[in-house]
Short mmCIF file of C-alpha atoms in Angstrom, two decimals:
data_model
loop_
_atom_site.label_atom_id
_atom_site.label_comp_id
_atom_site.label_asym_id
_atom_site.label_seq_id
_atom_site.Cartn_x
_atom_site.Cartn_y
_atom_site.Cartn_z
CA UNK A 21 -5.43 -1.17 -23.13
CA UNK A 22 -6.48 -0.37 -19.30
CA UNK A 23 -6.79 3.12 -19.99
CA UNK A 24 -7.78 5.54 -17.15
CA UNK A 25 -7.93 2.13 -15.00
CA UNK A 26 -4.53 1.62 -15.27
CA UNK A 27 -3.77 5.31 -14.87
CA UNK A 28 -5.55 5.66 -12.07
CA UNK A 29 -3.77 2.50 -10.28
CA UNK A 30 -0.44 3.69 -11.15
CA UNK A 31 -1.59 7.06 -9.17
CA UNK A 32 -2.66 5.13 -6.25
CA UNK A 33 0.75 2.80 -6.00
CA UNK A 34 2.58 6.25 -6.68
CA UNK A 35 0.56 7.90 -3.37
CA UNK A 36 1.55 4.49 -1.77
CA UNK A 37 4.90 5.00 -1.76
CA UNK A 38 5.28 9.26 -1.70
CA UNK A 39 2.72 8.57 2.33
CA UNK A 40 5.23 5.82 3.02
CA UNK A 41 8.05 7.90 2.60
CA UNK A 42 6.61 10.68 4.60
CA UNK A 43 5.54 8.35 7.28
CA UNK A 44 9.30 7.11 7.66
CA UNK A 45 11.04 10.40 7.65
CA UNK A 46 8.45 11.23 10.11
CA UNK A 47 8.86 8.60 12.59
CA UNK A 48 12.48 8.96 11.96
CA UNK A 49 12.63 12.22 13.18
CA UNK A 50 11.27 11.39 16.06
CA UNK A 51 13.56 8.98 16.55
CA UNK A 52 11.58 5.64 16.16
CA UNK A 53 13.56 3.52 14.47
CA UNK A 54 11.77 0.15 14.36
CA UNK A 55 8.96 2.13 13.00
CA UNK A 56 10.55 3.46 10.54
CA UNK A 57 12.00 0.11 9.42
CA UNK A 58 8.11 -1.11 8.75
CA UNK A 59 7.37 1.55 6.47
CA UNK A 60 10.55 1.18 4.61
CA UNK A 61 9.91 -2.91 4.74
CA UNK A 62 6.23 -2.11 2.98
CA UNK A 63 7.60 0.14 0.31
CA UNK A 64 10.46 -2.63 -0.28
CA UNK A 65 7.47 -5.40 -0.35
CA UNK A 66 5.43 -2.87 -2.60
CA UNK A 67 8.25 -2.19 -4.63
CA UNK A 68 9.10 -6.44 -5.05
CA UNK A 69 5.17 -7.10 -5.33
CA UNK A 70 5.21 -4.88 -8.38
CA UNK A 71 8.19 -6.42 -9.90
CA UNK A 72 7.00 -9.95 -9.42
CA UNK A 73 3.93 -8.14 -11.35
CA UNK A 74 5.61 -8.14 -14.54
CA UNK A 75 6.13 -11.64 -14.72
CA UNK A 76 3.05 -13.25 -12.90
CA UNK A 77 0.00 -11.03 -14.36
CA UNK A 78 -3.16 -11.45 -11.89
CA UNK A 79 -1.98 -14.30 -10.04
CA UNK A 80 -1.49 -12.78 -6.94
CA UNK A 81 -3.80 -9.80 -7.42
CA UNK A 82 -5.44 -9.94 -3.65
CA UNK A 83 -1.57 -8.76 -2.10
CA UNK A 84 -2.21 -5.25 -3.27
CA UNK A 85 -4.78 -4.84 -1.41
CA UNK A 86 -3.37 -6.23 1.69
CA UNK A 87 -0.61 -4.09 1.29
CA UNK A 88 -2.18 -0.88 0.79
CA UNK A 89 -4.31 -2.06 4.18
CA UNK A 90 -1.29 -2.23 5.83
CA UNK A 91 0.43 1.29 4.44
CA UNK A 92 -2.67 3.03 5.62
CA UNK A 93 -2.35 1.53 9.03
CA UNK A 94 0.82 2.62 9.32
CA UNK A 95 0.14 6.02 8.01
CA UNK A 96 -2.88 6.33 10.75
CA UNK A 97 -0.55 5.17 13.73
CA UNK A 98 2.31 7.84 12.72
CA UNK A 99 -0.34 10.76 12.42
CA UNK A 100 -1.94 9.49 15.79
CA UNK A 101 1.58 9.32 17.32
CA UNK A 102 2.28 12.53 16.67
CA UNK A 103 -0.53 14.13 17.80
#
């Protein structure tokens, strides 16, 4: 029914989590643990955000947003970091 909407959203959440994971095994690496515990907290809050989804439709719709906000911060701070 959502067509290339809905495509294109499932793209985005499936970027979300592929930077995420990148960002973690990155900081890992370096050994910065905490770090790496945000980005694996947002992808479990993603994750639980998107099963709450199937249940509550459009109630809560504003989250996603704040929590792709807060993946590209994270993102931005583990490429500066490394640089």
């Amino acid at each position: 029914r959502s067509g290339a909407r809905g495509f294109t959203l499932i793209e985005v959440l499936m970027a979300a989590f592929v930077v995420l994971w990148g960002a973690r095994n990155d900081l890992l690496a370096r050994g910065d643990a905490p770090h790496a515990a945000i980005a694996t907290g947002l992808a479990i809050a993603l994750a639980g955000y998107l099963g709450a989804s199937l249940f509550l439709h459009e109630t809560h719709l504003r989250y996603i947003g704040l929590y792709l906000g807060l993946i590209v911060g994270v993102t931005r701070l583990t490429r500066e970091a490394a640089e």
